[in-house]
Structures are given as C-alpha cells and as structure tokens.
Amino acid sequence: MALLPILHFPDPRLHTKAAPVAEVDDRIRTLIRDMAETMYEAPGIGLAATQVDVHERVVVIDVSEDHSDLLALINPEILERSGEQIGEEGCLSVPGIYDKVKRAERVRVRALDQNGERFELEAEGLLAVCIQHELDHLDGKVFVEYLSLLKQGRIKNKLIKRARITA
C-alpha cells in the first residue's frame, strides 16, 4: 500500500469530472487500499479519487471511530435525497478550513463494491453528508463552492499564502 499525495484547493485538477470505472479489477482494488491508507493517515473520514489526481469514480469512506467500517463506492450515484441538515464540513483538500453547508439529511445510493457487485445503501446523518461531499468531488466540486464568493476568495488566498510559506 502507498500514501497518495492529496491535491489542495484551488488546484484546478479538483474541478475535473471523474469518468466511470469501466472494470473493477486489481488496479481499482489497489487504488481503494491506497486511498483508504491515505484517508486514515491524513486523518479524514472520506476521500474521492479526484483528490489524489485519479479521475475515476471511486470513493472511500469510514465514519467509524476506530477505522473498522471502510466503505468503497465505485461509480456511485445518488438515487434519492430527503430532508435537510446544515452542518460544519471540512475537507482534506482544503486543510484547516471548516464551514456550514446545507445537505440532504438522508440519501439512497447505488454503487459497485470492490468485487464489482452492485449494491444500494441508505444513509443518514454524517454518512449521508460524507457521501454527498465525496460525490461532489467526483463531479469536480469542492465544498467551499457552496459558500459565498467572498468566503471562497478569502479561503483561496489563505491557502495560497500558506502554501508559499511551507514551500
């Protein structure tokens, strides 16, 4: 397994729309393992392939406290959304930045698992938020884009300045 470099906002590659996975094979399973290791190390609760500069529709999520419930979603699609919740979100691609985002409270998702088997999942609360957040990445959208243009500009400038200092 390998740790993968995570792209940071405002990197334009984060706006690339991910392509569907044509075949769930050993390459995709290795990607899932590497993404999971990267997510846990970061630490985070979700990671989309787009964030590690792989533009295929693959997501890993684990909202458990002890990293015991890894969920891999390949070619995920949200079938239903219901309710509404507003919660504070952060992102491994936007380190140190947190803000409130409005999301559906519950979602029903269809995806493929690591074996290429189709399944459906109903999620609510934190898991539902995480699924929506990660699927946004696959569509080329970062959570800060839900914020006002003023906030987006401040975040962009802060991260660019931070990158210059650490470079």
PDB file of N, CA and C in Angstrom, residues 20-91:
ATOM      1  N   PRO A  20     -16.488   7.231 -15.309  1.00  0.00           N
ATOM      2  CA  PRO A  20     -16.891   5.951 -14.712  1.00  0.00           C
ATOM      3  C   PRO A  20     -15.771   4.913 -14.815  1.00  0.00           C
ATOM      4  N   VAL A  21     -15.722   4.043 -13.831  1.00  0.00           N
ATOM      5  CA  VAL A  21     -14.779   2.919 -13.856  1.00  0.00           C
ATOM      6  C   VAL A  21     -15.342   1.876 -14.817  1.00  0.00           C
ATOM      7  N   ALA A  22     -14.549   1.488 -15.800  1.00  0.00           N
ATOM      8  CA  ALA A  22     -15.017   0.525 -16.803  1.00  0.00           C
ATOM      9  C   ALA A  22     -15.014  -0.891 -16.254  1.00  0.00           C
ATOM     10  N   GLU A  23     -13.987  -1.217 -15.451  1.00  0.00           N
ATOM     11  CA  GLU A  23     -13.867  -2.577 -14.922  1.00  0.00           C
ATOM     12  C   GLU A  23     -13.272  -2.526 -13.522  1.00  0.00           C
ATOM     13  N   VAL A  24     -13.908  -3.227 -12.601  1.00  0.00           N
ATOM     14  CA  VAL A  24     -13.379  -3.319 -11.240  1.00  0.00           C
ATOM     15  C   VAL A  24     -12.362  -4.456 -11.249  1.00  0.00           C
ATOM     16  N   ASP A  25     -11.083  -4.076 -11.258  1.00  0.00           N
ATOM     17  CA  ASP A  25     -10.000  -5.051 -11.347  1.00  0.00           C
ATOM     18  C   ASP A  25      -8.990  -4.802 -10.228  1.00  0.00           C
ATOM     19  N   ASP A  26      -7.849  -5.473 -10.288  1.00  0.00           N
ATOM     20  CA  ASP A  26      -6.838  -5.326  -9.239  1.00  0.00           C
ATOM     21  C   ASP A  26      -6.311  -3.895  -9.141  1.00  0.00           C
ATOM     22  N   ARG A  27      -6.238  -3.187 -10.261  1.00  0.00           N
ATOM     23  CA  ARG A  27      -5.787  -1.790 -10.236  1.00  0.00           C
ATOM     24  C   ARG A  27      -6.734  -0.943  -9.388  1.00  0.00           C
ATOM     25  N   ILE A  28      -8.027  -1.138  -9.545  1.00  0.00           N
ATOM     26  CA  ILE A  28      -9.017  -0.379  -8.778  1.00  0.00           C
ATOM     27  C   ILE A  28      -8.971  -0.794  -7.315  1.00  0.00           C
ATOM     28  N   ARG A  29      -8.826  -2.083  -7.035  1.00  0.00           N
ATOM     29  CA  ARG A  29      -8.734  -2.549  -5.640  1.00  0.00           C
ATOM     30  C   ARG A  29      -7.484  -1.988  -4.953  1.00  0.00           C
ATOM     31  N   THR A  30      -6.369  -1.896  -5.684  1.00  0.00           N
ATOM     32  CA  THR A  30      -5.152  -1.289  -5.131  1.00  0.00           C
ATOM     33  C   THR A  30      -5.376   0.194  -4.874  1.00  0.00           C
ATOM     34  N   LEU A  31      -6.042   0.867  -5.808  1.00  0.00           N
ATOM     35  CA  LEU A  31      -6.371   2.281  -5.624  1.00  0.00           C
ATOM     36  C   LEU A  31      -7.199   2.459  -4.351  1.00  0.00           C
ATOM     37  N   ILE A  32      -8.187   1.611  -4.144  1.00  0.00           N
ATOM     38  CA  ILE A  32      -9.042   1.694  -2.947  1.00  0.00           C
ATOM     39  C   ILE A  32      -8.203   1.514  -1.678  1.00  0.00           C
ATOM     40  N   ARG A  33      -7.318   0.535  -1.666  1.00  0.00           N
ATOM     41  CA  ARG A  33      -6.455   0.315  -0.492  1.00  0.00           C
ATOM     42  C   ARG A  33      -5.565   1.523  -0.236  1.00  0.00           C
ATOM     43  N   ASP A  34      -4.956   2.055  -1.299  1.00  0.00           N
ATOM     44  CA  ASP A  34      -4.072   3.215  -1.154  1.00  0.00           C
ATOM     45  C   ASP A  34      -4.853   4.453  -0.709  1.00  0.00           C
ATOM     46  N   MET A  35      -6.060   4.625  -1.255  1.00  0.00           N
ATOM     47  CA  MET A  35      -6.889   5.763  -0.841  1.00  0.00           C
ATOM     48  C   MET A  35      -7.292   5.636   0.624  1.00  0.00           C
ATOM     49  N   ALA A  36      -7.643   4.430   1.053  1.00  0.00           N
ATOM     50  CA  ALA A  36      -8.029   4.217   2.454  1.00  0.00           C
ATOM     51  C   ALA A  36      -6.855   4.533   3.374  1.00  0.00           C
ATOM     52  N   GLU A  37      -5.666   4.035   3.042  1.00  0.00           N
ATOM     53  CA  GLU A  37      -4.486   4.314   3.865  1.00  0.00           C
ATOM     54  C   GLU A  37      -4.217   5.815   3.927  1.00  0.00           C
ATOM     55  N   THR A  38      -4.342   6.492   2.793  1.00  0.00           N
ATOM     56  CA  THR A  38      -4.135   7.940   2.723  1.00  0.00           C
ATOM     57  C   THR A  38      -5.162   8.677   3.582  1.00  0.00           C
ATOM     58  N   MET A  39      -6.422   8.271   3.475  1.00  0.00           N
ATOM     59  CA  MET A  39      -7.505   8.901   4.251  1.00  0.00           C
ATOM     60  C   MET A  39      -7.259   8.733   5.750  1.00  0.00           C
ATOM     61  N   TYR A  40      -6.936   7.519   6.185  1.00  0.00           N
ATOM     62  CA  TYR A  40      -6.713   7.269   7.613  1.00  0.00           C
ATOM     63  C   TYR A  40      -5.509   8.056   8.127  1.00  0.00           C
ATOM     64  N   GLU A  41      -4.457   8.125   7.328  1.00  0.00           N
ATOM     65  CA  GLU A  41      -3.239   8.819   7.744  1.00  0.00           C
ATOM     66  C   GLU A  41      -3.454  10.320   7.853  1.00  0.00           C
ATOM     67  N   ALA A  42      -4.340  10.889   7.019  1.00  0.00           N
ATOM     68  CA  ALA A  42      -4.482  12.339   6.890  1.00  0.00           C
ATOM     69  C   ALA A  42      -4.789  13.114   8.187  1.00  0.00           C
ATOM     70  N   PRO A  43      -5.644  12.791   9.067  1.00  0.00           N
ATOM     71  CA  PRO A  43      -6.727  11.810   9.063  1.00  0.00           C
ATOM     72  C   PRO A  43      -8.018  12.426   8.527  1.00  0.00           C
ATOM     73  N   GLY A  44      -8.848  11.569   7.927  1.00  0.00           N
ATOM     74  CA  GLY A  44     -10.132  12.017   7.410  1.00  0.00           C
ATOM     75  C   GLY A  44     -11.140  10.898   7.470  1.00  0.00           C
ATOM     76  N   ILE A  45     -12.368  11.203   7.037  1.00  0.00           N
ATOM     77  CA  ILE A  45     -13.440  10.198   7.036  1.00  0.00           C
ATOM     78  C   ILE A  45     -13.924   9.879   5.627  1.00  0.00           C
ATOM     79  N   GLY A  46     -13.386  10.574   4.631  1.00  0.00           N
ATOM     80  CA  GLY A  46     -13.768  10.305   3.257  1.00  0.00           C
ATOM     81  C   GLY A  46     -12.711  10.826   2.304  1.00  0.00           C
ATOM     82  N   LEU A  47     -12.589  10.169   1.159  1.00  0.00           N
ATOM     83  CA  LEU A  47     -11.635  10.598   0.150  1.00  0.00           C
ATOM     84  C   LEU A  47     -12.145  10.131  -1.211  1.00  0.00           C
ATOM     85  N   ALA A  48     -12.151  11.059  -2.162  1.00  0.00           N
ATOM     86  CA  ALA A  48     -12.541  10.743  -3.543  1.00  0.00           C
ATOM     87  C   ALA A  48     -11.280  10.631  -4.390  1.00  0.00           C
ATOM     88  N   ALA A  49     -11.312   9.769  -5.397  1.00  0.00           N
ATOM     89  CA  ALA A  49     -10.143   9.575  -6.255  1.00  0.00           C
ATOM     90  C   ALA A  49      -9.675  10.888  -6.877  1.00  0.00           C
ATOM     91  N   THR A  50     -10.603  11.783  -7.173  1.00  0.00           N
ATOM     92  CA  THR A  50     -10.248  13.091  -7.733  1.00  0.00           C
ATOM     93  C   THR A  50      -9.239  13.812  -6.849  1.00  0.00           C
ATOM     94  N   GLN A  51      -9.373  13.656  -5.531  1.00  0.00           N
ATOM     95  CA  GLN A  51      -8.490  14.357  -4.594  1.00  0.00           C
ATOM     96  C   GLN A  51      -7.057  13.849  -4.639  1.00  0.00           C
ATOM     97  N   VAL A  52      -6.854  12.655  -5.186  1.00  0.00           N
ATOM     98  CA  VAL A  52      -5.496  12.112  -5.322  1.00  0.00           C
ATOM     99  C   VAL A  52      -5.098  12.064  -6.801  1.00  0.00           C
ATOM    100  N   ASP A  53      -5.743  12.908  -7.594  1.00  0.00           N
ATOM    101  CA  ASP A  53      -5.429  13.099  -9.008  1.00  0.00           C
ATOM    102  C   ASP A  53      -5.659  11.849  -9.860  1.00  0.00           C
ATOM    103  N   VAL A  54      -6.651  11.056  -9.463  1.00  0.00           N
ATOM    104  CA  VAL A  54      -7.109   9.920 -10.269  1.00  0.00           C
ATOM    105  C   VAL A  54      -8.562  10.240 -10.621  1.00  0.00           C
ATOM    106  N   HIS A  55      -8.828  10.436 -11.878  1.00  0.00           N
ATOM    107  CA  HIS A  55     -10.133  10.975 -12.265  1.00  0.00           C
ATOM    108  C   HIS A  55     -11.088   9.884 -12.724  1.00  0.00           C
ATOM    109  N   GLU A  56     -11.327   8.972 -11.771  1.00  0.00           N
ATOM    110  CA  GLU A  56     -12.284   7.886 -11.946  1.00  0.00           C
ATOM    111  C   GLU A  56     -13.229   7.908 -10.755  1.00  0.00           C
ATOM    112  N   ARG A  57     -14.436   7.364 -10.942  1.00  0.00           N
ATOM    113  CA  ARG A  57     -15.493   7.477  -9.932  1.00  0.00           C
ATOM    114  C   ARG A  57     -15.314   6.425  -8.832  1.00  0.00           C
ATOM    115  N   VAL A  58     -14.387   6.734  -7.913  1.00  0.00           N
ATOM    116  CA  VAL A  58     -14.088   5.873  -6.773  1.00  0.00           C
ATOM    117  C   VAL A  58     -14.024   6.735  -5.521  1.00  0.00           C
ATOM    118  N   VAL A  59     -14.684   6.248  -4.448  1.00  0.00           N
ATOM    119  CA  VAL A  59     -14.723   6.956  -3.170  1.00  0.00           C
ATOM    120  C   VAL A  59     -14.490   5.945  -2.059  1.00  0.00           C
ATOM    121  N   VAL A  60     -13.761   6.370  -1.013  1.00  0.00           N
ATOM    122  CA  VAL A  60     -13.666   5.581   0.216  1.00  0.00           C
ATOM    123  C   VAL A  60     -14.172   6.442   1.362  1.00  0.00           C
ATOM    124  N   ILE A  61     -14.889   5.795   2.290  1.00  0.00           N
ATOM    125  CA  ILE A  61     -15.484   6.484   3.440  1.00  0.00           C
ATOM    126  C   ILE A  61     -15.389   5.560   4.645  1.00  0.00           C
ATOM    127  N   ASP A  62     -15.087   6.154   5.800  1.00  0.00           N
ATOM    128  CA  ASP A  62     -15.174   5.415   7.061  1.00  0.00           C
ATOM    129  C   ASP A  62     -15.479   6.422   8.163  1.00  0.00           C
ATOM    130  N   VAL A  63     -16.729   6.432   8.611  1.00  0.00           N
ATOM    131  CA  VAL A  63     -17.136   7.385   9.649  1.00  0.00           C
ATOM    132  C   VAL A  63     -17.047   6.765  11.047  1.00  0.00           C
ATOM    133  N   SER A  64     -16.528   5.541  11.146  1.00  0.00           N
ATOM    134  CA  SER A  64     -16.402   4.898  12.457  1.00  0.00           C
ATOM    135  C   SER A  64     -15.263   5.535  13.251  1.00  0.00           C
ATOM    136  N   GLU A  65     -15.347   5.433  14.557  1.00  0.00           N
ATOM    137  CA  GLU A  65     -14.302   5.984  15.442  1.00  0.00           C
ATOM    138  C   GLU A  65     -13.004   5.193  15.326  1.00  0.00           C
ATOM    139  N   ASP A  66     -13.098   3.890  15.081  1.00  0.00           N
ATOM    140  CA  ASP A  66     -11.932   3.011  15.148  1.00  0.00           C
ATOM    141  C   ASP A  66     -11.461   2.497  13.787  1.00  0.00           C
ATOM    142  N   HIS A  67     -11.893   3.140  12.706  1.00  0.00           N
ATOM    143  CA  HIS A  67     -11.487   2.752  11.342  1.00  0.00           C
ATOM    144  C   HIS A  67     -11.848   1.307  11.020  1.00  0.00           C
ATOM    145  N   SER A  68     -13.007   0.885  11.483  1.00  0.00           N
ATOM    146  CA  SER A  68     -13.406  -0.512  11.303  1.00  0.00           C
ATOM    147  C   SER A  68     -14.509  -0.708  10.269  1.00  0.00           C
ATOM    148  N   ASP A  69     -14.930   0.363   9.596  1.00  0.00           N
ATOM    149  CA  ASP A  69     -16.100   0.254   8.727  1.00  0.00           C
ATOM    150  C   ASP A  69     -15.848   0.915   7.371  1.00  0.00           C
ATOM    151  N   LEU A  70     -14.792   0.471   6.680  1.00  0.00           N
ATOM    152  CA  LEU A  70     -14.440   1.061   5.394  1.00  0.00           C
ATOM    153  C   LEU A  70     -15.511   0.743   4.352  1.00  0.00           C
ATOM    154  N   LEU A  71     -15.952   1.780   3.676  1.00  0.00           N
ATOM    155  CA  LEU A  71     -16.942   1.669   2.612  1.00  0.00           C
ATOM    156  C   LEU A  71     -16.297   2.161   1.328  1.00  0.00           C
ATOM    157  N   ALA A  72     -16.275   1.324   0.304  1.00  0.00           N
ATOM    158  CA  ALA A  72     -15.771   1.721  -1.012  1.00  0.00           C
ATOM    159  C   ALA A  72     -16.961   1.815  -1.956  1.00  0.00           C
ATOM    160  N   LEU A  73     -17.046   2.914  -2.653  1.00  0.00           N
ATOM    161  CA  LEU A  73     -18.124   3.144  -3.619  1.00  0.00           C
ATOM    162  C   LEU A  73     -17.491   3.371  -4.987  1.00  0.00           C
ATOM    163  N   ILE A  74     -17.822   2.514  -5.924  1.00  0.00           N
ATOM    164  CA  ILE A  74     -17.321   2.630  -7.292  1.00  0.00           C
ATOM    165  C   ILE A  74     -18.509   2.976  -8.183  1.00  0.00           C
ATOM    166  N   ASN A  75     -18.344   3.999  -8.999  1.00  0.00           N
ATOM    167  CA  ASN A  75     -19.417   4.512  -9.863  1.00  0.00           C
ATOM    168  C   ASN A  75     -20.694   4.815  -9.054  1.00  0.00           C
ATOM    169  N   PRO A  76     -20.552   5.511  -7.930  1.00  0.00           N
ATOM    170  CA  PRO A  76     -21.736   5.777  -7.105  1.00  0.00           C
ATOM    171  C   PRO A  76     -22.676   6.795  -7.741  1.00  0.00           C
ATOM    172  N   GLU A  77     -23.953   6.611  -7.460  1.00  0.00           N
ATOM    173  CA  GLU A  77     -24.950   7.593  -7.886  1.00  0.00           C
ATOM    174  C   GLU A  77     -26.012   7.708  -6.804  1.00  0.00           C
ATOM    175  N   ILE A  78     -26.424   8.921  -6.536  1.00  0.00           N
ATOM    176  CA  ILE A  78     -27.473   9.155  -5.550  1.00  0.00           C
ATOM    177  C   ILE A  78     -28.809   8.981  -6.249  1.00  0.00           C
ATOM    178  N   LEU A  79     -29.625   8.073  -5.712  1.00  0.00           N
ATOM    179  CA  LEU A  79     -30.935   7.780  -6.298  1.00  0.00           C
ATOM    180  C   LEU A  79     -32.028   8.636  -5.679  1.00  0.00           C
ATOM    181  N   GLU A  80     -31.903   8.903  -4.376  1.00  0.00           N
ATOM    182  CA  GLU A  80     -32.913   9.700  -3.663  1.00  0.00           C
ATOM    183  C   GLU A  80     -32.233  10.552  -2.612  1.00  0.00           C
ATOM    184  N   ARG A  81     -32.815  11.731  -2.394  1.00  0.00           N
ATOM    185  CA  ARG A  81     -32.399  12.624  -1.314  1.00  0.00           C
ATOM    186  C   ARG A  81     -33.657  13.052  -0.574  1.00  0.00           C
ATOM    187  N   SER A  82     -33.551  13.164   0.756  1.00  0.00           N
ATOM    188  CA  SER A  82     -34.698  13.668   1.507  1.00  0.00           C
ATOM    189  C   SER A  82     -34.217  14.398   2.758  1.00  0.00           C
ATOM    190  N   GLY A  83     -35.074  15.278   3.258  1.00  0.00           N
ATOM    191  CA  GLY A  83     -34.745  16.044   4.448  1.00  0.00           C
ATOM    192  C   GLY A  83     -33.655  17.061   4.165  1.00  0.00           C
ATOM    193  N   GLU A  84     -33.285  17.744   5.229  1.00  0.00           N
ATOM    194  CA  GLU A  84     -32.279  18.784   5.102  1.00  0.00           C
ATOM    195  C   GLU A  84     -31.534  18.908   6.415  1.00  0.00           C
ATOM    196  N   GLN A  85     -30.220  19.104   6.323  1.00  0.00           N
ATOM    197  CA  GLN A  85     -29.416  19.347   7.510  1.00  0.00           C
ATOM    198  C   GLN A  85     -28.324  20.345   7.153  1.00  0.00           C
ATOM    199  N   ILE A  86     -27.944  21.125   8.128  1.00  0.00           N
ATOM    200  CA  ILE A  86     -26.840  22.059   7.953  1.00  0.00           C
ATOM    201  C   ILE A  86     -25.796  21.680   8.986  1.00  0.00           C
ATOM    202  N   GLY A  87     -24.600  21.409   8.494  1.00  0.00           N
ATOM    203  CA  GLY A  87     -23.537  21.006   9.405  1.00  0.00           C
ATOM    204  C   GLY A  87     -22.202  21.546   8.953  1.00  0.00           C
ATOM    205  N   GLU A  88     -21.270  21.582   9.891  1.00  0.00           N
ATOM    206  CA  GLU A  88     -19.928  22.058   9.583  1.00  0.00           C
ATOM    207  C   GLU A  88     -19.155  20.964   8.855  1.00  0.00           C
ATOM    208  N   GLU A  89     -18.546  21.348   7.744  1.00  0.00           N
ATOM    209  CA  GLU A  89     -17.755  20.405   6.955  1.00  0.00           C
ATOM    210  C   GLU A  89     -16.326  20.898   6.848  1.00  0.00           C
ATOM    211  N   GLY A  90     -15.441  19.931   6.685  1.00  0.00           N
ATOM    212  CA  GLY A  90     -14.050  20.190   6.380  1.00  0.00           C
ATOM    213  C   GLY A  90     -13.679  19.292   5.225  1.00  0.00           C
ATOM    214  N   CYS A  91     -12.438  19.392   4.766  1.00  0.00           N
ATOM    215  CA  CYS A  91     -12.041  18.618   3.598  1.00  0.00           C
ATOM    216  C   CYS A  91     -10.529  18.458   3.589  1.00  0.00           C
TER     217      CYS A  91
END
